[in-house]
Amino acid sequence: MVTSILVRAAAMLGGGREDLRIRDGEIASRGSLTPERGETVIDADGLVALPGLVDLHTHLREPGFEASETVLTGTRAAAAGGFTAVHAMANTSPVADTAGVVEQVARLGDEHGYATVRPIGAVTVGLAGERLAEIGAMARSRAAVRVFSDDGLCVADPLLMRRALEYVATFGGVIAQHAQEPRLTEGAQMNEGALSGELGLAGWPAVAEEAIIARDVLLAEHVGARLHICHVSTAGSVDIVRWAKARGISVTAEVTPHHLLLTEELARGYDARFKVNPPLRRDEDVHALRAALADGTIDIVATDHAPHPSEAKECAWAEAAFGMVGLESALSVVQHTMIESGMLDWADIARVLSEAPASIGRLDGYDAPLAIGAPAHVTLVDPTAARTWSTSDLRGRSSNTPFAGRVLPGRVMATIHAGALTVSDGEVVDAAELGTKEGD
Ligand code: DOR
């Protein structure tokens, strides 16, 4: 097993170029370093060194939906995208609503070694929205769950939401709400507006998202709890989160890469690769989301990586599943939308894709990025690379990317998770090289 890696001449976020020595899972030294015998040397000339990326919203599908993704294939996709930790959503089968399931998911992540897998616990039993799940047992389990969500479904009952917020507040947890008023979105297929009328698809009004966010920030204030809003998609939602933060309410929010780039116009071709929950919105919404990420109203980017088998996407729009894969493309889309537009710099990228999601998830090891003695979670990106995105750039099990055919900048050349190379020369290393169990 290689225990020492020398990263040479990487561009550091504080400015300047430095060598980094990684030994026994930690950043051992920085500066101008001389290679040692037996050390793996990575030439990082021209590459930007970022802290390992952290996704707060990943669907790994295991247990139960292994035809779409597994912990192994999903964490390989994560590594390819520069991620060293993912938070695995609870809508599996069985649902991650018990200590047993969350411990199993975390253990699979540890065994494979491509990324830290932090399970998200369900808020309600079976995601049914009727009774609280074993929140305390999941929090106290070896998986030490801190984020709870019924994602895919909204915790619509206000009393249940209140009780869930009160419960997680006792141990510093957070409820990640999928804000979708169910009665206002029955049968909804795409953003509600002139275009949904023209296309004959049932509309999904912005108010269905905004009404839940407004309710829940007030509930979080009332009980003094932490609330996180999943995949914010409308300009109105941004206004409510901004108002809540100004009032001192403990709310955080995420935006997905696809909502930073794509609009409802893509529904015109009835190509279900563009069908997602919440739906792609209008140009005005995309601009509001970018501005909110730039000014800190939206705290983080989270992928909502949602793999689906081809038969669930290559069918009539109304029958197709909601969701898009996004782990491999996230950093490139954020570079394209936020750096190329001058709205964020690479230090901001480290904040919105690593430090802040780790902090919301109460994940240790990401608060002193690339500092000597810190755990070695490192992503090396070539910002000058560009490619026409295609399904051959994906490393997970499903191919439902909405970005195929688009030219996207940037390429992850190396990912280091806990001192081990998971991506080398731009390719995911195989399980034997990683020194973990083979196969899935
Ligand atoms: O598009 C989506 N797909 N949005 C969600 O909230 C759930 C996800 C899934 O599980 O497929």
Tab-separated table of N, CA and C in Angstrom, residues 3-55:
chain	number	residue	atom	x	y	z
A	3	THR	N	1.652	4.825	1.056
A	3	THR	CA	1.191	5.646	2.181
A	3	THR	C	1.642	7.088	2.043
A	4	SER	N	2.455	7.373	0.993
A	4	SER	CA	2.942	8.738	0.852
A	4	SER	C	2.752	9.221	-0.584
A	5	ILE	N	2.147	10.397	-0.709
A	5	ILE	CA	1.900	11.000	-2.030
A	5	ILE	C	2.477	12.412	-2.002
A	6	LEU	N	3.212	12.754	-3.050
A	6	LEU	CA	3.715	14.124	-3.163
A	6	LEU	C	2.992	14.798	-4.329
A	7	VAL	N	2.252	15.841	-4.031
A	7	VAL	CA	1.557	16.631	-5.058
A	7	VAL	C	2.460	17.818	-5.353
A	8	ARG	N	2.927	17.924	-6.591
A	8	ARG	CA	3.918	18.968	-6.894
A	8	ARG	C	3.305	20.174	-7.595
A	9	ALA	N	3.620	21.339	-7.068
A	9	ALA	CA	3.337	22.627	-7.719
A	9	ALA	C	1.862	22.870	-8.006
A	10	ALA	N	1.012	22.557	-7.037
A	10	ALA	CA	-0.422	22.820	-7.223
A	10	ALA	C	-0.717	24.289	-6.946
A	11	ALA	N	-1.676	24.846	-7.684
A	11	ALA	CA	-2.126	26.212	-7.396
A	11	ALA	C	-3.009	26.162	-6.165
A	12	MET	N	-2.606	26.921	-5.120
A	12	MET	CA	-3.345	26.889	-3.858
A	12	MET	C	-4.397	27.993	-3.837
A	13	LEU	N	-5.428	27.824	-3.035
A	13	LEU	CA	-6.522	28.789	-3.041
A	13	LEU	C	-6.103	30.157	-2.511
A	14	GLY	N	-5.160	30.153	-1.594
A	14	GLY	CA	-4.706	31.443	-1.070
A	14	GLY	C	-3.776	32.183	-2.031
A	15	GLY	N	-3.490	31.593	-3.186
A	15	GLY	CA	-2.543	32.178	-4.140
A	15	GLY	C	-1.213	31.455	-4.058
A	16	GLY	N	-0.467	31.452	-5.140
A	16	GLY	CA	0.851	30.810	-5.173
A	16	GLY	C	0.757	29.310	-5.424
A	17	ARG	N	1.940	28.742	-5.693
A	17	ARG	CA	1.985	27.295	-5.953
A	17	ARG	C	2.782	26.619	-4.852
A	18	GLU	N	2.348	25.438	-4.467
A	18	GLU	CA	3.018	24.720	-3.375
A	18	GLU	C	3.011	23.236	-3.652
A	19	ASP	N	3.966	22.539	-3.028
A	19	ASP	CA	3.921	21.077	-2.990
A	19	ASP	C	3.172	20.672	-1.722
A	20	LEU	N	2.527	19.516	-1.802
A	20	LEU	CA	1.782	18.980	-0.650
A	20	LEU	C	2.250	17.554	-0.426
A	21	ARG	N	2.618	17.223	0.788
A	21	ARG	CA	2.919	15.803	1.071
A	21	ARG	C	1.788	15.222	1.905
A	22	ILE	N	1.300	14.069	1.418
A	22	ILE	CA	0.190	13.391	2.080
A	22	ILE	C	0.713	12.067	2.614
A	23	ARG	N	0.578	11.880	3.912
A	23	ARG	CA	1.129	10.658	4.507
A	23	ARG	C	0.173	10.173	5.591
A	24	ASP	N	-0.053	8.850	5.566
A	24	ASP	CA	-0.924	8.229	6.582
A	24	ASP	C	-2.247	8.972	6.729
A	25	GLY	N	-2.813	9.340	5.586
A	25	GLY	CA	-4.158	9.911	5.589
A	25	GLY	C	-4.245	11.378	5.955
A	26	GLU	N	-3.086	12.010	6.181
A	26	GLU	CA	-3.125	13.431	6.576
A	26	GLU	C	-2.282	14.289	5.647
A	27	ILE	N	-2.541	15.580	5.655
A	27	ILE	CA	-1.639	16.522	5.004
A	27	ILE	C	-0.426	16.627	5.936
A	28	ALA	N	0.714	16.095	5.494
A	28	ALA	CA	1.881	16.013	6.388
A	28	ALA	C	2.726	17.279	6.317
A	29	SER	N	2.879	17.829	5.105
A	29	SER	CA	3.662	19.067	4.982
A	29	SER	C	3.291	19.797	3.700
A	30	ARG	N	3.642	21.067	3.651
A	30	ARG	CA	3.387	21.924	2.486
A	30	ARG	C	4.596	22.801	2.261
A	31	GLY	N	4.775	23.240	1.022
A	31	GLY	CA	5.868	24.172	0.739
A	31	GLY	C	6.633	23.705	-0.479
A	32	SER	N	7.962	23.815	-0.411
A	32	SER	CA	8.810	23.335	-1.502
A	32	SER	C	9.462	22.051	-1.001
A	33	LEU	N	9.011	20.918	-1.506
A	33	LEU	CA	9.381	19.627	-0.922
A	33	LEU	C	10.174	18.784	-1.912
A	34	THR	N	11.039	17.940	-1.375
A	34	THR	CA	11.857	17.054	-2.217
A	34	THR	C	11.241	15.661	-2.203
A	35	PRO	N	11.090	15.049	-3.391
A	35	PRO	CA	10.498	13.702	-3.425
A	35	PRO	C	11.314	12.714	-2.599
A	36	GLU	N	10.613	11.811	-1.971
A	36	GLU	CA	11.279	10.766	-1.184
A	36	GLU	C	11.127	9.434	-1.876
A	37	ARG	N	11.984	8.505	-1.498
A	37	ARG	CA	11.959	7.183	-2.143
A	37	ARG	C	10.632	6.475	-1.896
A	38	GLY	N	10.122	5.861	-2.963
A	38	GLY	CA	8.911	5.065	-2.828
A	38	GLY	C	7.627	5.896	-2.808
A	39	GLU	N	7.773	7.212	-2.972
A	39	GLU	CA	6.611	8.087	-2.880
A	39	GLU	C	5.906	8.195	-4.247
A	40	THR	N	4.580	8.243	-4.253
A	40	THR	CA	3.842	8.502	-5.490
A	40	THR	C	3.884	10.002	-5.743
A	41	VAL	N	4.334	10.407	-6.954
A	41	VAL	CA	4.447	11.838	-7.244
A	41	VAL	C	3.374	12.223	-8.271
A	42	ILE	N	2.619	13.256	-7.965
A	42	ILE	CA	1.617	13.774	-8.896
A	42	ILE	C	2.075	15.147	-9.360
A	43	ASP	N	2.243	15.302	-10.664
A	43	ASP	CA	2.607	16.609	-11.216
A	43	ASP	C	1.338	17.451	-11.319
A	44	ALA	N	1.208	18.436	-10.433
A	44	ALA	CA	-0.011	19.249	-10.396
A	44	ALA	C	0.214	20.631	-11.005
A	45	ASP	N	1.228	20.755	-11.823
A	45	ASP	CA	1.488	22.030	-12.490
A	45	ASP	C	0.256	22.390	-13.330
A	46	GLY	N	-0.316	23.546	-13.075
A	46	GLY	CA	-1.508	23.973	-13.829
A	46	GLY	C	-2.814	23.503	-13.207
A	47	LEU	N	-2.732	22.719	-12.136
A	47	LEU	CA	-3.961	22.234	-11.500
A	47	LEU	C	-4.266	23.045	-10.237
A	48	VAL	N	-5.545	23.209	-9.964
A	48	VAL	CA	-5.981	23.896	-8.747
A	48	VAL	C	-6.238	22.847	-7.667
A	49	ALA	N	-5.694	23.082	-6.477
A	49	ALA	CA	-5.935	22.162	-5.352
A	49	ALA	C	-7.151	22.638	-4.564
A	50	LEU	N	-8.172	21.803	-4.540
A	50	LEU	CA	-9.385	22.089	-3.767
A	50	LEU	C	-9.491	21.087	-2.625
A	51	PRO	N	-10.172	21.457	-1.548
A	51	PRO	CA	-10.501	20.422	-0.567
A	51	PRO	C	-11.455	19.416	-1.215
A	52	GLY	N	-11.414	18.165	-0.791
A	52	GLY	CA	-12.330	17.161	-1.341
A	52	GLY	C	-13.763	17.666	-1.289
A	53	LEU	N	-14.507	17.433	-2.362
A	53	LEU	CA	-15.872	17.966	-2.427
A	53	LEU	C	-16.819	17.102	-1.597
A	54	VAL	N	-17.855	17.747	-1.072
A	54	VAL	CA	-18.830	17.074	-0.199
A	54	VAL	C	-20.225	17.310	-0.779
A	55	ASP	N	-20.933	16.220	-1.065
A	55	ASP	CA	-22.292	16.379	-1.585
A	55	ASP	C	-23.295	16.102	-0.468
